[in-house]
CSV table of C-alpha atoms and ligand atoms in Angstrom, one decimal:
chain,number,residue,atom,x,y,z
A,113,MET,CA,-0.2,0.2,-0.2
A,114,ILE,CA,1.3,3.5,-0.8
A,115,GLY,CA,2.7,5.4,2.1
A,116,ARG,CA,2.6,2.0,4.5
A,117,PRO,CA,5.2,1.6,5.7
A,118,LEU,CA,6.2,5.3,6.9
A,119,ILE,CA,9.5,5.7,7.9
A,120,ARG,CA,9.8,9.3,9.9
A,121,LEU,CA,13.3,10.9,9.9
A,122,ASP,CA,14.9,14.1,11.6
A,123,SER,CA,18.0,14.6,9.1
A,124,VAL,CA,19.6,12.6,6.3
A,125,THR,CA,21.7,13.2,3.3
A,126,SER,CA,18.8,12.9,0.9
A,127,THR,CA,15.3,10.9,1.6
A,128,GLN,CA,16.2,9.1,-2.0
A,129,ASP,CA,19.4,8.0,-0.7
A,130,VAL,CA,17.4,6.2,2.3
A,131,ALA,CA,14.4,5.1,0.2
A,132,PHE,CA,17.2,3.3,-2.3
A,133,ARG,CA,19.3,1.7,0.5
A,134,LEU,CA,15.8,0.5,2.1
A,135,ALA,CA,14.6,-1.2,-1.1
A,136,ASP,CA,18.0,-2.7,-1.7
A,137,LEU,CA,17.5,-4.2,1.8
A,138,GLY,CA,13.5,-5.6,0.4
A,139,ALA,CA,11.8,-2.9,1.6
A,140,PRO,CA,8.1,-3.4,-0.1
A,141,GLU,CA,6.6,-0.9,-2.9
A,142,GLY,CA,4.9,1.8,-1.2
A,143,THR,CA,7.4,2.4,1.8
A,144,THR,CA,7.8,5.8,2.0
A,145,VAL,CA,10.6,8.1,3.9
A,146,LEU,CA,9.9,11.2,5.6
A,147,ALA,CA,12.6,13.4,6.8
A,148,ARG,CA,12.3,17.1,8.4
A,149,HIS,CA,15.4,18.1,7.1
A,150,GLN,CA,18.1,17.0,4.1
A,151,THR,CA,21.7,17.9,4.2
A,152,GLY,CA,22.2,17.0,0.4
A,153,GLY,CA,18.9,17.3,-1.0
A,154,ARG,CA,18.9,16.6,-4.9
A,155,GLY,CA,16.5,18.2,-8.1
A,156,ARG,CA,16.2,17.3,-11.3
A,157,ALA,CA,19.1,18.0,-13.7
A,158,GLY,CA,21.8,17.4,-11.0
A,159,ARG,CA,20.3,21.0,-9.3
A,160,SER,CA,20.2,20.8,-5.2
A,161,TRP,CA,17.2,21.0,-3.4
A,162,GLU,CA,17.8,22.8,-0.2
A,163,THR,CA,15.4,23.9,2.5
A,164,VAL,CA,15.6,25.3,5.7
A,165,PRO,CA,14.6,22.3,8.4
A,166,GLY,CA,11.1,21.9,9.3
A,167,ASP,CA,9.9,24.3,6.3
A,168,ALA,CA,9.3,21.6,3.9
A,169,LEU,CA,7.5,18.2,3.5
A,170,LEU,CA,10.5,15.8,1.9
A,171,PHE,CA,9.6,12.6,1.0
A,172,SER,CA,10.3,9.7,-1.0
A,173,LEU,CA,8.2,6.7,-2.0
A,174,VAL,CA,9.5,3.3,-2.9
A,175,LEU,CA,8.0,2.1,-6.3
A,176,ARG,CA,8.3,-1.9,-7.9
A,177,PRO,CA,6.7,-0.9,-10.9
A,178,SER,CA,5.3,-3.9,-13.8
A,179,ARG,CA,6.5,-1.2,-16.5
A,180,THR,CA,9.7,0.7,-16.7
A,181,GLY,CA,11.9,2.5,-19.5
A,182,ASP,CA,9.2,5.0,-21.5
A,183,ARG,CA,6.2,3.7,-20.4
A,184,LEU,CA,7.1,5.2,-16.8
A,185,THR,CA,7.6,8.8,-18.2
A,186,PRO,CA,4.4,10.1,-17.4
A,187,LEU,CA,4.6,9.6,-13.7
A,188,SER,CA,6.7,12.1,-12.9
A,189,ILE,CA,4.0,14.7,-14.5
A,190,LEU,CA,1.1,12.4,-12.7
A,191,VAL,CA,2.7,12.7,-9.3
A,192,ALA,CA,2.8,17.0,-9.9
A,193,ASP,CA,-0.9,16.3,-10.9
A,194,GLY,CA,-1.5,14.4,-7.4
A,195,VAL,CA,0.6,17.1,-4.9
A,196,ALA,CA,-1.7,19.9,-7.1
A,197,ASN,CA,-5.0,18.2,-6.5
A,198,ALA,CA,-4.0,17.4,-2.7
A,199,LEU,CA,-3.2,21.7,-2.9
A,200,VAL,CA,-6.8,22.1,-4.4
A,201,SER,CA,-8.8,19.9,-2.1
A,202,LEU,CA,-7.1,20.8,1.1
A,203,TYR,CA,-6.4,24.3,0.8
A,204,ASP,CA,-8.8,25.6,-2.1
A,205,LEU,CA,-5.6,26.7,-3.8
A,206,SER,CA,-5.4,27.1,-7.8
A,207,PRO,CA,-1.9,25.6,-8.6
A,208,SER,CA,-0.8,25.0,-12.1
A,209,ILE,CA,1.4,22.5,-13.1
A,210,LYS,CA,4.8,22.8,-15.5
A,211,TRP,CA,5.9,20.3,-17.4
A,212,PRO,CA,7.6,18.1,-16.4
A,213,ASN,CA,7.5,17.9,-12.8
A,214,ASP,CA,7.0,21.2,-10.9
A,215,VAL,CA,3.9,22.7,-9.0
A,216,LEU,CA,3.4,26.4,-9.0
A,217,LEU,CA,1.3,28.7,-7.3
A,218,GLY,CA,0.9,32.3,-8.8
A,219,GLY,CA,3.5,31.6,-11.3
A,220,ARG,CA,6.0,30.5,-8.1
A,221,LYS,CA,7.4,26.8,-7.8
A,222,VAL,CA,5.9,25.5,-4.7
A,223,SER,CA,6.8,21.7,-5.1
A,224,GLY,CA,9.0,19.5,-7.2
A,225,VAL,CA,9.0,15.9,-7.7
A,226,LEU,CA,12.5,13.7,-8.8
A,227,ILE,CA,11.8,10.2,-9.8
A,228,GLN,CA,15.2,8.1,-10.2
A,229,VAL,CA,14.9,4.6,-11.1
A,230,ARG,CA,17.6,1.7,-10.6
A,231,GLY,CA,16.5,-1.5,-11.6
A,232,GLY,CA,13.3,-2.6,-10.6
A,233,VAL,CA,13.0,0.3,-8.5
A,234,ALA,CA,11.8,3.6,-8.8
A,235,VAL,CA,11.9,6.2,-5.7
A,236,VAL,CA,9.4,9.2,-6.4
A,237,GLY,CA,10.6,12.1,-4.5
A,238,VAL,CA,8.9,15.3,-3.6
A,239,GLY,CA,9.3,18.6,-1.7
A,240,ILE,CA,6.5,20.7,-0.7
A,241,ASN,CA,7.3,24.0,0.8
A,242,LEU,CA,5.2,24.4,3.5
A,243,ILE,CA,6.1,27.7,5.6
A,244,ALA,CA,9.0,28.9,4.2
A,245,GLY,CA,8.9,33.1,3.5
A,246,ARG,CA,10.0,33.9,0.2
A,247,GLU,CA,13.3,35.2,1.8
A,248,SER,CA,14.5,31.8,2.4
A,249,LEU,CA,13.6,30.5,-0.9
A,250,PRO,CA,15.2,30.5,-4.5
A,251,GLU,CA,14.0,33.1,-6.6
A,252,GLY,CA,10.9,32.3,-8.1
A,253,ALA,CA,9.9,29.8,-5.4
A,254,THR,CA,6.9,29.8,-2.8
A,255,SER,CA,4.8,28.2,0.0
A,256,ILE,CA,1.7,27.4,1.0
A,257,ARG,CA,1.9,29.3,4.0
A,258,THR,CA,3.0,32.5,1.7
A,259,GLU,CA,0.0,31.8,-0.7
A,260,ASN,CA,-2.5,31.0,1.6
A,261,SER,CA,-1.9,32.6,4.9
A,262,SER,CA,-2.3,29.5,7.4
A,263,ASP,CA,-0.1,27.1,8.2
A,264,PRO,CA,-0.5,23.2,6.5
A,265,ASP,CA,-0.5,20.2,8.7
A,266,PRO,CA,2.3,18.6,7.5
A,267,ASP,CA,0.7,14.9,8.2
A,268,VAL,CA,-2.5,15.8,6.6
A,269,LEU,CA,-0.7,17.2,3.4
A,270,LEU,CA,1.2,14.1,3.3
A,271,GLN,CA,-1.8,11.6,3.5
A,272,GLU,CA,-3.3,13.3,0.8
A,273,ALA,CA,-0.6,13.8,-1.7
A,274,LEU,CA,0.3,10.1,-0.9
A,275,SER,CA,-3.5,9.1,-1.7
A,276,ARG,CA,-3.6,11.0,-5.2
A,277,ILE,CA,-0.6,10.0,-6.1
A,278,GLY,CA,-1.3,6.4,-5.4
A,279,ARG,CA,-4.5,6.4,-7.7
A,280,ARG,CA,-2.4,8.1,-10.2
A,281,TYR,CA,0.5,5.4,-10.1
A,282,HIS,CA,-2.0,2.4,-10.1
A,283,SER,CA,-4.0,4.1,-13.1
A,284,LEU,CA,-0.7,4.1,-15.1
A,285,LEU,CA,-0.3,0.5,-14.5
A,286,ASP,CA,-3.3,0.3,-15.9
A,287,ASP,CA,-3.2,2.2,-18.7
A,288,ASP,CA,-6.1,4.3,-17.8
A,289,ILE,CA,-4.3,7.7,-17.4
A,290,ALA,CA,-6.8,9.5,-20.0
A,291,ARG,CA,-8.9,10.9,-17.4
A,292,ASP,CA,-5.7,12.5,-14.9
A,293,ILE,CA,-4.0,13.6,-18.9
A,294,VAL,CA,-7.3,15.7,-18.9
A,295,GLY,CA,-7.3,17.2,-15.7
A,296,LEU,CA,-3.4,18.0,-15.5
A,297,ASN,CA,-4.2,20.0,-19.1
A,298,GLU,CA,-6.6,22.0,-17.5
A,299,ARG,CA,-3.8,23.0,-15.2
A,300,LEU,CA,-1.0,23.5,-17.5
A,301,TRP,CA,1.4,26.4,-16.9
A,302,LEU,CA,1.6,28.4,-19.8
A,303,ARG,CA,-0.9,26.3,-22.5
A,304,GLY,CA,-1.8,28.0,-25.2
A,305,GLN,CA,1.4,30.4,-24.8
A,306,VAL,CA,4.8,30.7,-26.4
A,307,VAL,CA,7.4,28.9,-24.5
A,308,SER,CA,10.7,27.7,-25.0
A,309,VAL,CA,12.2,24.4,-24.4
A,310,GLN,CA,15.6,23.6,-24.2
A,311,VAL,CA,16.3,20.2,-25.3
A,312,ALA,CA,19.6,19.3,-24.9
A,313,ASP,CA,22.1,22.2,-26.4
A,314,ARG,CA,19.2,23.5,-28.4
A,315,MET,CA,16.3,26.0,-27.6
A,316,VAL,CA,12.9,24.8,-29.2
A,317,ASN,CA,10.2,27.8,-29.5
A,318,GLY,CA,6.3,27.0,-29.8
A,319,ILE,CA,3.1,27.2,-28.5
A,320,ILE,CA,2.0,24.7,-25.7
A,321,HIS,CA,-0.8,22.3,-27.4
A,322,GLY,CA,-0.6,20.3,-24.4
A,323,VAL,CA,1.0,17.4,-22.8
A,324,ARG,CA,0.5,13.3,-24.1
A,325,ALA,CA,-0.8,10.3,-22.2
A,326,ASP,CA,2.8,9.5,-22.8
A,327,GLY,CA,4.3,12.3,-20.6
A,328,ALA,CA,5.5,14.3,-24.2
A,329,LEU,CA,5.2,18.3,-24.3
A,330,LEU,CA,3.4,19.2,-27.4
A,331,LEU,CA,4.8,22.5,-29.2
A,332,ASP,CA,3.0,23.8,-32.1
A,333,THR,CA,6.1,25.2,-33.4
A,334,GLN,CA,7.1,27.3,-36.9
A,335,ASP,CA,8.2,23.7,-38.8
A,336,GLY,CA,4.9,22.0,-37.8
A,337,ALA,CA,3.9,20.1,-34.4
A,338,ARG,CA,6.6,18.8,-32.0
A,339,ALA,CA,6.6,16.4,-29.2
A,340,ILE,CA,9.1,16.6,-26.5
A,341,VAL,CA,10.1,14.1,-24.3
A,342,SER,CA,12.6,15.9,-21.9
A,343,GLY,CA,13.6,19.3,-21.6
A,344,GLU,CA,13.8,22.7,-19.7
A,345,LEU,CA,10.7,25.0,-19.9
A,346,THR,CA,11.0,28.5,-19.7
A,347,ARG,CA,8.5,31.5,-21.0
A,348,GLY,CA,9.4,32.5,-24.8
A,349,PRO,CA,10.5,32.7,-27.5
A,350,ARG,CA,14.1,32.6,-27.0
A,351,SER,CA,16.9,32.6,-29.3
A,352,THR,CA,19.9,31.7,-26.8
A,353,LEU,CA,20.4,29.4,-24.0
A,354,PRO,CA,20.0,31.0,-20.3
B,85,BTN,C1,13.2,19.7,-8.7
B,85,BTN,O1,12.5,20.2,-8.6
B,85,BTN,O2,14.2,19.2,-9.4
B,85,BTN,C2,12.8,18.0,-7.7
B,85,BTN,C3,13.2,18.2,-6.4
B,85,BTN,C4,12.5,17.2,-5.9
B,85,BTN,C5,13.0,17.5,-4.0
B,85,BTN,C6,12.7,16.5,-3.3
B,85,BTN,S1,12.7,16.4,-1.5
B,85,BTN,C7,12.5,14.7,-1.5
B,85,BTN,C8,13.0,14.1,-2.1
B,85,BTN,N1,14.6,13.9,-1.9
B,85,BTN,C9,15.2,14.6,-2.6
B,85,BTN,O3,16.6,14.6,-2.6
B,85,BTN,N2,14.8,15.6,-3.5
B,85,BTN,C10,13.3,14.9,-3.2
């Protein structure tokens, strides 16, 4: 069951490390590692994820999916969608989802998702900014307290997020994500607007059409429709790398 067992720790290098170690020792699917602080928190593309102790919800979930490779690609945006829907249902907020894996409030990042796969194990890491003020967050980030002016209960948010993530994960395994994809496209950041996507060392400019069921971002470009499987999205158009 997703979220069980739940292991609560104070300070770790990264909940991803602990989750992989537990998986190597045979931890079952659903095992969740929650920490108050990380000394080496990781983000996508080799970036770090740093938070003040207690200011963020930091957890990693061990999965042992029956499908791997490209068929798992949509999982990161589905996880972001699960987090976004938890914020809607608990706090009546209006998050948007930034392809491929961020949740934004008022255009600022409140949550990020990192999925790492080794062998048959996928570890889903989620960070959600709970109470940090903007001054202690990276530029362009925000927290639930800042946007909602009240303090979220971390345990309630964890359970709500895990339940929504678990539902989407099982739908993905059952090839039944059409409804989730429609829902997340309704919340997709910059949908219908001009964006730039850095794909390796090239910039691709176009208008976001939506996210496809395989997780690819669909862009209408000057050269026609293009499906992008991985890249970094910013407002566009841009002609040079940031
Ligand atoms: C990103 O936005 O680039 C992804 C950030 C993911 C951060 C979470 S916090 C819990 C888990 N442990 C980590 O080291 N990273 C993820």
